[in-house]
């Protein structure tokens, strides 16, 4: 209940304060009070005085009531009430001309209230002016300026004016408060409408997104999910009979996930993850592969307020990858068998002493190229074998310095042929828990690249050192180098720099991507620092590791 409503209720007994008052009711009430006054006077034996003024006043009030009664209904408006109030001031003026005023003058309060109510501040002025003209002046005229006349005449307009003023000010204030409250309410309403519109837009965006989204609160409870996410879940739970989490599978498409391994469960535990691949659904025709990421959402104050899980459909990508891997594996496999027989027969032929020097030279070319093809096929097969995923490792404690020495020894003939000098800084042992075969493959690749991509007369340097809990292998050369623009793609499959292809240096661009996969499977990283035309430095850093396994 607002302030103005409270005021209205308080004044309800005075019917003229609230709503559009009926002048007949107002005047009837006034007449009643006047008549009551006269009766009480009579009962109390108060003399009416010479001019019978109190009775004349009562008669005037009755006359006014009669006039009001015959007025058309449409006239019952503010001007009529204002005129009525002024006329009743006249009634009070006439009545108080008697010898003893009694309570008559108090009735001035009623017209003052009506004027204050209907006309506010101007009403208060009319009250003062009307009282002066119709009450004070006649009273002074009849009773003269002696004390009694003055004391009866002067306070009345002041009191009447104050009553009208107080009511006008009170009503104005109440109205102002009501208007402000209404404006506040309208503003609030507009803000609520804007918020609702924004909420609807966000909901539409949320639901229409091609990415499945799920929101969790800070305690890991579900806040909401969009339609796309629901679709993924429905694929996993085609019927009501399947226990949670239904048909959800790991990236291999066959290993069932437990409820704990679901992205929602991981996010609820506060884990953050990226590109978590899984399959929803068991039916090969309808199942979808998704890549899911989970992120904690943090308020501007830095508190964790929940988590967001986002799932992207990668079915086509997964199918394309599977087809590609199968294709590469099949082709490589089909190439390996004839290649083995080519290599074998060339070796047998080369043992024949009767061959001419020219035939031997030609067979050597066949042998070299067959060896290159074999290396390529091996690389393709290896790549297809663990494409995208971690390389399976057989770890044991190995000396990285020893592996590097073996690599440099094996590359020595090649370095000699290419006119590249190899230096070593290999004070061992530098122990690390790793897969020796795969680590040797990485070092071989880096050393042979350093020789391949360094022009005749250049130098390559291999060093190994332990740095706290990590070991570091560095292979540096002063060869053709790699431009900054190309460095970012260096470890992607089949990428070769322009300088390498233009110089017709042979290679297929698989060695570094395989090396990266191997290093990362060990929990390490491989980086390159290079300048075009000045040389390159490849750095492999691996955690020392504690257990073989
Ligand atoms: P490949 O040597 O068979 O082409 P890699 O994956 O080992 O394949 O290397 C990819 C590419 O990186 C190479 O083709 C070459 O362009 C560039 N590269 C590798 N090592 C070096 C190096 N030491 N100096 C300059 N370029 C290099």
XYZ file of C-alpha atoms and ligand atoms in Angstrom:
576
model
C 0.000 0.000 0.000
C 1.575 3.323 -1.018
C 1.547 6.561 0.933
C -1.315 8.177 -0.987
C -3.499 5.075 -0.609
C -2.909 5.092 3.162
C -3.924 8.761 3.312
C -7.076 8.133 1.300
C -8.106 5.336 3.643
C -7.517 7.515 6.705
C -9.748 10.222 5.249
C -12.441 7.903 3.939
C -15.000 8.880 6.612
C -14.975 12.347 4.995
C -16.587 11.243 1.761
C -15.484 14.393 -0.013
C -11.814 13.598 0.139
C -11.900 10.454 -1.905
C -13.134 10.171 -5.472
C -15.480 12.597 -7.215
C -17.670 13.952 -4.422
C -21.396 14.627 -4.714
C -22.054 18.287 -3.781
C -25.473 17.303 -2.412
C -23.869 14.967 0.096
C -21.351 17.621 1.115
C -23.988 20.261 1.632
C -26.314 17.875 3.456
C -23.526 17.064 5.917
C -22.795 20.749 6.372
C -26.462 21.545 7.003
C -26.684 18.720 9.526
C -23.773 20.154 11.525
C -25.259 23.655 11.365
C -28.648 22.355 12.558
C -26.964 20.341 15.315
C -25.158 23.495 16.428
C -28.446 25.394 16.568
C -30.153 22.632 18.533
C -27.282 22.443 20.995
C -27.394 26.222 21.387
C -31.022 26.019 22.112
C -30.631 23.174 24.540
C -27.813 25.066 26.238
C -29.865 28.252 26.402
C -27.411 30.269 24.383
C -29.126 33.507 23.240
C -29.488 33.942 19.486
C -28.933 37.669 19.776
C -30.572 40.635 18.111
C -30.292 39.779 14.482
C -31.076 36.076 14.883
C -27.897 35.523 12.862
C -27.370 31.852 13.713
C -30.863 31.019 12.434
C -30.348 33.111 9.320
C -27.138 31.268 8.758
C -28.928 27.921 9.085
C -31.616 29.132 6.686
C -28.946 30.187 4.190
C -27.298 26.773 4.458
C -30.674 25.091 3.798
C -31.283 27.375 0.835
C -27.926 26.479 -0.632
C -28.770 22.794 -0.154
C -32.011 23.297 -2.112
C -30.139 25.005 -4.929
C -27.605 22.200 -5.085
C -30.408 19.632 -5.140
C -31.910 21.074 -8.283
C -28.655 21.459 -10.155
C -28.303 19.106 -13.151
C -26.095 16.057 -12.449
C -23.578 17.106 -15.074
C -22.789 20.193 -12.952
C -21.433 18.264 -10.064
C -17.926 19.253 -10.810
C -15.092 21.076 -9.135
C -16.397 24.633 -9.873
C -19.725 23.742 -8.228
C -17.970 22.427 -5.136
C -15.698 25.497 -5.017
C -18.757 27.785 -5.280
C -20.500 25.706 -2.615
C -17.514 26.056 -0.292
C -17.404 29.842 -0.743
C -21.169 30.029 -0.125
C -20.744 28.017 3.078
C -17.990 30.399 4.187
C -20.774 32.986 3.851
C -23.026 30.758 6.026
C -20.325 30.667 8.702
C -19.884 34.443 8.331
C -23.611 35.081 8.776
C -23.919 32.607 11.672
C -21.002 34.071 13.576
C -22.466 37.563 13.587
C -24.499 36.553 16.687
C -23.505 37.599 20.193
C -21.864 34.290 21.046
C -20.161 32.372 18.322
C -20.083 28.969 19.994
C -18.911 26.177 17.674
C -20.193 27.815 14.480
C -16.882 29.207 13.414
C -15.331 25.747 13.608
C -17.505 24.741 10.643
C -15.192 26.841 8.515
C -13.012 23.721 8.436
C -15.394 21.961 6.039
C -15.320 24.453 3.138
C -11.575 24.792 3.745
C -11.202 21.026 3.308
C -13.268 21.007 0.099
C -11.330 23.872 -1.428
C -7.970 22.416 -0.413
C -9.007 19.068 -1.815
C -10.415 20.246 -5.166
C -8.191 23.198 -6.013
C -5.063 22.539 -3.879
C -2.922 25.713 -3.398
C -5.323 28.074 -5.207
C -8.067 26.522 -3.043
C -6.095 27.532 0.085
C -5.853 31.118 -1.223
C -9.591 31.218 -1.984
C -10.253 29.943 1.548
C -8.189 32.746 3.096
C -9.674 35.411 0.810
C -13.253 34.063 1.245
C -12.886 33.919 5.045
C -11.543 37.483 5.171
C -14.334 38.775 2.939
C -17.264 36.749 4.226
C -16.373 36.199 7.878
C -13.807 38.713 9.115
C -15.087 41.846 7.355
C -18.813 41.383 8.275
C -17.816 40.509 11.849
C -15.656 43.635 12.138
C -18.454 45.682 10.574
C -20.985 44.451 13.151
C -18.852 44.122 16.257
C -16.392 46.892 15.548
C -12.662 46.820 16.168
C -12.936 46.122 19.889
C -11.153 43.052 21.342
C -13.956 40.467 21.090
C -14.690 41.202 17.453
C -11.015 41.001 16.514
C -10.388 37.813 18.430
C -13.370 36.149 16.764
C -12.667 37.406 13.277
C -8.912 37.191 12.708
C -7.794 33.626 13.698
C -10.554 32.110 11.608
C -9.229 32.859 8.101
C -5.750 31.896 9.278
C -6.949 28.552 10.679
C -9.134 27.893 7.617
C -6.258 28.763 5.282
C -3.881 26.469 7.181
C -6.368 23.568 7.030
C -6.776 23.985 3.267
C -3.028 24.443 2.847
C -2.160 21.376 4.926
C -4.622 19.213 3.001
C -3.472 20.594 -0.360
C 0.198 20.033 0.521
C -0.543 16.550 1.893
C -2.474 15.580 -1.214
C 0.182 17.056 -3.515
C 2.886 15.118 -1.719
C 0.854 11.953 -1.771
C 0.199 12.402 -5.474
C 3.875 13.029 -6.134
C 4.780 9.897 -4.218
C 2.155 7.925 -6.134
C 3.409 9.260 -9.472
C 6.982 8.393 -8.552
C 5.919 4.941 -7.449
C 4.025 4.491 -10.724
C 7.031 5.664 -12.733
C 9.278 3.327 -10.753
C 6.870 0.497 -11.409
C 6.787 1.306 -15.120
C 10.583 1.445 -15.244
C 10.764 -1.873 -13.436
C 8.217 -3.325 -15.830
C 10.212 -2.097 -18.838
C 13.422 -3.530 -17.369
C 11.695 -6.852 -16.735
C 10.387 -6.874 -20.312
C 13.885 -6.142 -21.661
C 15.351 -8.897 -19.496
C 12.685 -11.322 -20.629
C 13.320 -10.432 -24.291
C 17.054 -10.948 -23.766
C 16.422 -14.222 -21.968
C 14.278 -15.419 -24.869
C 16.930 -14.404 -27.413
C 19.639 -16.177 -25.419
C 17.419 -19.257 -25.124
C 16.827 -19.246 -28.893
C 20.558 -18.904 -29.572
C 21.258 -21.593 -26.949
C 18.702 -23.966 -28.452
C 19.483 -23.158 -32.074
C 23.252 -23.641 -31.710
C 24.769 -26.424 -33.759
C 26.967 -27.246 -30.788
C 25.483 -29.268 -27.931
C 25.705 -27.245 -24.724
C 25.206 -28.288 -21.132
C 25.457 -26.029 -18.094
C 26.242 -27.217 -14.580
C 26.113 -25.236 -11.359
C 28.992 -24.885 -8.895
C 28.051 -28.197 -7.249
C 27.982 -30.050 -10.539
C 24.187 -30.197 -10.781
C 22.491 -29.802 -14.155
C 21.268 -26.263 -14.840
C 20.198 -26.829 -18.423
C 21.091 -28.223 -21.816
C 20.165 -27.240 -25.337
C 18.302 -29.288 -27.934
C 21.477 -30.444 -29.654
C 22.887 -31.939 -26.447
C 19.551 -33.644 -25.793
C 19.719 -35.190 -29.264
C 23.157 -36.674 -28.485
C 21.855 -38.103 -25.199
C 18.746 -39.517 -26.889
C 20.983 -41.398 -29.347
C 22.689 -43.076 -26.380
C 19.395 -43.935 -24.717
C 17.081 -45.071 -27.523
C 14.761 -46.923 -25.110
C 13.809 -46.523 -21.453
C 15.149 -49.974 -20.646
C 18.854 -49.081 -21.080
C 20.707 -48.296 -17.854
C 22.576 -44.965 -17.712
C 24.790 -43.999 -19.552
C 23.309 -46.161 -22.310
C 25.155 -46.642 -25.584
C 28.118 -44.319 -25.176
C 31.474 -45.452 -26.477
C 35.051 -44.232 -26.406
C 36.751 -42.815 -29.531
C 37.440 -46.336 -30.821
C 33.670 -46.794 -31.151
C 33.620 -50.111 -29.264
C 34.746 -49.559 -25.638
C 31.709 -48.680 -23.525
C 32.047 -45.628 -21.307
C 31.065 -45.829 -17.654
C 28.901 -43.081 -16.120
C 32.042 -41.689 -14.465
C 33.769 -41.276 -17.807
C 30.969 -39.182 -19.323
C 31.925 -35.573 -20.038
C 29.165 -34.320 -17.713
C 30.565 -36.400 -14.836
C 34.111 -35.191 -15.534
C 32.970 -31.558 -15.662
C 30.951 -32.049 -12.454
C 34.163 -33.203 -10.770
C 35.744 -29.899 -11.805
C 37.906 -31.377 -14.584
C 38.703 -29.291 -17.636
C 39.232 -31.074 -20.945
C 39.323 -30.568 -24.678
C 38.565 -32.688 -27.750
C 37.328 -35.645 -25.658
C 36.075 -37.906 -28.432
C 33.222 -40.326 -27.957
C 30.373 -42.006 -29.812
C 26.683 -41.730 -28.963
C 24.519 -44.618 -30.070
C 25.126 -48.218 -31.089
C 23.425 -48.276 -34.478
C 26.141 -47.747 -37.153
C 23.640 -45.937 -39.374
C 22.579 -43.330 -36.835
C 25.349 -43.126 -34.218
C 27.218 -39.832 -33.976
C 30.776 -39.055 -32.928
C 31.253 -35.973 -30.766
C 34.234 -33.982 -29.647
C 33.482 -32.648 -26.170
C 35.180 -29.949 -24.173
C 34.560 -29.025 -20.557
C 35.382 -25.662 -19.005
C 34.832 -24.321 -15.521
C 32.960 -21.017 -15.561
C 34.421 -18.434 -13.261
C 32.708 -15.261 -12.019
C 34.426 -11.865 -12.459
C 35.356 -12.154 -8.758
C 37.238 -15.358 -9.569
C 34.865 -17.895 -7.968
C 33.933 -21.079 -9.795
C 30.206 -20.727 -10.511
C 29.720 -23.870 -12.578
C 30.864 -25.564 -15.749
C 30.041 -25.532 -19.436
C 30.203 -28.695 -21.536
C 30.234 -28.246 -25.322
C 29.820 -31.132 -27.779
C 30.549 -30.800 -31.508
C 29.432 -33.394 -34.027
C 32.571 -34.838 -35.693
C 31.012 -37.953 -37.206
C 32.024 -37.052 -40.763
C 35.566 -36.267 -39.681
C 35.880 -39.539 -37.760
C 34.513 -41.519 -40.714
C 36.842 -39.719 -43.140
C 39.798 -40.400 -40.835
C 38.896 -44.051 -40.587
C 38.587 -44.336 -44.377
C 41.891 -42.520 -44.891
C 43.729 -44.650 -42.373
C 42.316 -47.819 -43.849
C 43.277 -46.660 -47.330
C 46.839 -45.732 -46.339
C 47.250 -48.982 -44.434
C 45.941 -51.093 -47.308
C 48.024 -49.343 -49.955
C 51.182 -49.451 -47.855
C 50.608 -53.076 -47.060
C 50.066 -53.930 -50.698
C 53.276 -52.079 -51.619
C 55.387 -53.763 -48.983
C 55.184 -57.285 -50.414
C 56.405 -56.449 -53.957
C 59.003 -54.085 -52.485
C 60.413 -56.845 -50.287
C 60.862 -59.050 -53.314
C 62.473 -56.205 -55.335
C 64.950 -55.507 -52.520
C 65.661 -59.230 -52.100
C 66.218 -59.952 -55.799
C 68.401 -56.846 -56.248
C 70.570 -58.041 -53.366
C 70.857 -61.504 -54.986
C 71.699 -59.948 -58.379
C 74.367 -57.711 -56.851
C 76.149 -60.808 -55.532
C 76.715 -61.952 -59.102
C 80.398 -61.226 -59.993
C 79.803 -61.633 -63.689
C 77.753 -58.455 -63.941
C 79.210 -55.546 -65.876
C 80.104 -52.374 -63.975
C 77.266 -50.545 -65.730
C 74.719 -53.168 -64.658
C 75.987 -52.967 -61.060
C 75.657 -49.162 -61.124
C 72.094 -49.462 -62.438
C 71.215 -52.055 -59.839
C 72.559 -49.741 -57.111
C 70.099 -47.063 -58.307
C 67.287 -49.631 -58.073
C 68.510 -50.639 -54.615
C 68.595 -46.989 -53.392
C 65.179 -46.192 -54.679
C 63.715 -49.437 -53.359
C 65.194 -48.558 -49.963
C 63.578 -45.108 -50.139
C 60.251 -46.619 -51.081
C 60.529 -49.107 -48.220
C 61.245 -46.268 -45.768
C 58.262 -44.343 -47.082
C 55.952 -47.337 -46.823
C 57.187 -48.002 -43.280
C 56.538 -44.378 -42.324
C 53.060 -44.465 -43.852
C 52.234 -47.705 -42.070
C 53.479 -46.349 -38.764
C 51.541 -43.130 -39.257
C 48.356 -45.008 -40.168
C 48.858 -47.279 -37.185
C 48.664 -44.571 -34.537
C 47.261 -41.639 -36.482
C 45.911 -39.004 -34.152
C 46.258 -41.137 -31.040
C 49.130 -41.723 -28.640
C 51.919 -44.045 -29.746
C 52.041 -47.255 -27.682
C 55.326 -47.280 -25.754
C 57.535 -49.952 -24.285
C 59.453 -48.008 -21.687
C 62.672 -48.883 -19.971
C 65.565 -46.952 -18.511
C 67.811 -45.912 -21.385
C 70.826 -43.682 -21.892
C 69.882 -40.933 -24.305
C 73.570 -40.123 -24.932
C 74.140 -43.699 -26.112
C 71.141 -43.524 -28.449
C 72.469 -40.246 -29.888
C 75.963 -41.723 -30.402
C 74.463 -44.711 -32.227
C 72.475 -42.351 -34.411
C 75.475 -40.190 -35.267
C 77.543 -43.335 -36.053
C 74.840 -44.648 -38.352
C 74.611 -41.293 -40.135
C 78.371 -40.902 -40.546
C 78.569 -42.422 -44.066
C 75.705 -40.193 -45.200
C 77.386 -37.124 -43.663
C 80.594 -38.016 -45.421
C 78.819 -38.425 -48.737
C 77.010 -35.107 -48.309
C 80.143 -33.268 -47.148
C 78.628 -32.288 -43.786
C 80.656 -32.429 -40.613
C 78.942 -33.791 -37.473
C 80.084 -32.718 -34.016
C 78.885 -34.299 -30.782
C 78.583 -33.114 -27.217
C 77.502 -36.347 -25.650
C 78.932 -36.793 -22.178
C 76.761 -39.492 -20.706
C 75.079 -41.245 -19.321
C 71.870 -39.215 -19.531
C 69.236 -41.612 -18.249
C 65.577 -41.424 -19.146
C 62.658 -43.830 -18.922
C 61.538 -44.182 -22.528
C 60.945 -46.492 -25.463
C 64.495 -46.977 -26.883
C 63.379 -47.969 -30.402
C 61.069 -45.013 -30.846
C 63.486 -42.550 -29.230
C 66.202 -43.750 -31.624
C 63.790 -43.183 -34.508
C 63.307 -39.556 -33.392
C 67.058 -38.903 -33.088
C 67.761 -40.640 -36.442
C 65.206 -38.429 -38.134
C 66.600 -35.196 -36.665
C 70.218 -36.140 -37.444
C 69.463 -37.219 -41.001
C 67.431 -34.008 -41.556
C 70.348 -31.919 -40.264
C 72.623 -33.577 -42.826
C 70.040 -33.505 -45.653
C 69.134 -29.846 -45.246
C 72.703 -28.562 -44.795
C 74.675 -27.752 -47.940
C 78.096 -29.282 -48.574
C 80.739 -27.867 -46.241
C 78.234 -27.210 -43.485
C 78.167 -28.469 -39.904
C 75.723 -30.270 -37.660
C 75.976 -30.653 -33.900
C 74.209 -33.110 -31.594
C 74.155 -32.598 -27.822
C 72.383 -34.174 -24.877
C 72.105 -32.863 -21.317
C 70.066 -33.260 -18.187
C 68.201 -30.216 -16.925
C 66.596 -30.897 -13.528
C 63.749 -33.329 -14.000
C 64.059 -33.246 -17.788
C 66.549 -34.375 -20.419
C 67.192 -32.377 -23.535
C 68.499 -33.443 -26.922
C 69.533 -30.718 -29.351
C 70.322 -31.162 -33.036
C 71.648 -27.974 -34.611
C 72.863 -27.236 -38.128
C 73.926 -24.266 -40.223
C 71.847 -25.387 -43.204
C 69.055 -23.904 -45.316
C 66.860 -23.085 -42.332
C 63.081 -22.709 -42.141
C 61.138 -19.478 -42.662
C 59.083 -18.162 -39.786
C 55.844 -18.572 -41.766
C 56.552 -22.264 -42.356
C 57.666 -23.114 -38.833
C 54.076 -23.445 -37.561
C 53.284 -26.223 -40.034
C 56.568 -28.071 -39.734
C 55.178 -30.896 -37.628
C 52.072 -31.509 -39.752
C 51.940 -34.597 -41.914
C 53.353 -34.364 -45.421
C 54.496 -30.780 -44.937
C 57.746 -29.833 -46.655
C 59.286 -26.365 -46.796
C 59.590 -24.557 -50.083
C 63.380 -24.458 -49.771
C 63.418 -28.255 -49.362
C 61.279 -28.957 -52.437
C 63.048 -26.328 -54.540
C 66.464 -27.807 -53.731
C 65.089 -31.213 -54.800
C 66.108 -32.729 -51.474
C 64.255 -36.001 -51.187
C 61.724 -36.581 -48.446
C 58.010 -37.060 -47.858
C 57.344 -34.829 -44.852
C 56.354 -37.557 -42.405
C 59.450 -37.832 -40.189
C 58.803 -34.773 -38.009
C 55.100 -35.488 -37.487
C 55.975 -39.014 -36.360
C 58.776 -37.632 -34.141
C 56.318 -35.202 -32.532
C 53.787 -37.984 -31.860
C 56.504 -40.124 -30.255
C 57.890 -37.273 -28.123
C 54.445 -36.217 -26.948
C 53.526 -39.807 -26.105
C 56.479 -39.675 -23.708
C 55.042 -36.497 -22.148
C 57.731 -34.395 -23.805
C 57.811 -31.625 -26.399
C 59.719 -30.876 -29.560
C 60.516 -27.322 -30.672
C 62.407 -25.658 -33.444
C 64.360 -22.468 -33.650
C 65.467 -21.484 -37.099
C 66.477 -18.728 -39.451
C 66.218 -18.921 -43.209
C 69.633 -19.504 -44.739
C 71.406 -19.607 -41.347
C 70.419 -22.968 -39.939
C 68.044 -24.668 -37.506
C 68.043 -25.970 -33.944
C 65.652 -28.817 -33.020
C 65.158 -29.343 -29.314
C 63.532 -32.421 -27.747
C 62.761 -32.210 -24.054
C 61.531 -35.261 -22.127
C 60.617 -35.833 -18.511
C 63.169 -38.116 -16.871
C 60.358 -40.450 -15.803
C 60.484 -42.697 -12.771
C 59.022 -45.995 -13.784
C 59.524 -48.235 -16.721
C 56.299 -49.686 -18.082
P 61.233 -35.098 -44.829
O 62.595 -34.753 -44.393
O 61.073 -36.511 -45.220
O 60.700 -34.170 -45.875
P 60.412 -34.396 -42.184
O 59.063 -34.539 -41.565
O 61.539 -34.987 -41.475
O 60.236 -34.955 -43.625
O 60.656 -32.851 -42.355
C 59.640 -32.040 -42.846
C 60.192 -30.818 -43.528
O 60.800 -29.974 -42.583
C 61.293 -31.124 -44.486
O 60.767 -31.482 -45.746
C 62.030 -29.814 -44.540
O 61.368 -28.937 -45.416
C 61.918 -29.292 -43.139
N 63.090 -29.599 -42.310
C 63.259 -30.622 -41.439
N 64.442 -30.547 -40.825
C 65.078 -29.480 -41.349
C 66.361 -28.860 -41.112
N 67.247 -29.366 -40.248
N 66.653 -27.751 -41.816
C 65.775 -27.228 -42.678
N 64.555 -27.757 -42.962
C 64.213 -28.861 -42.270
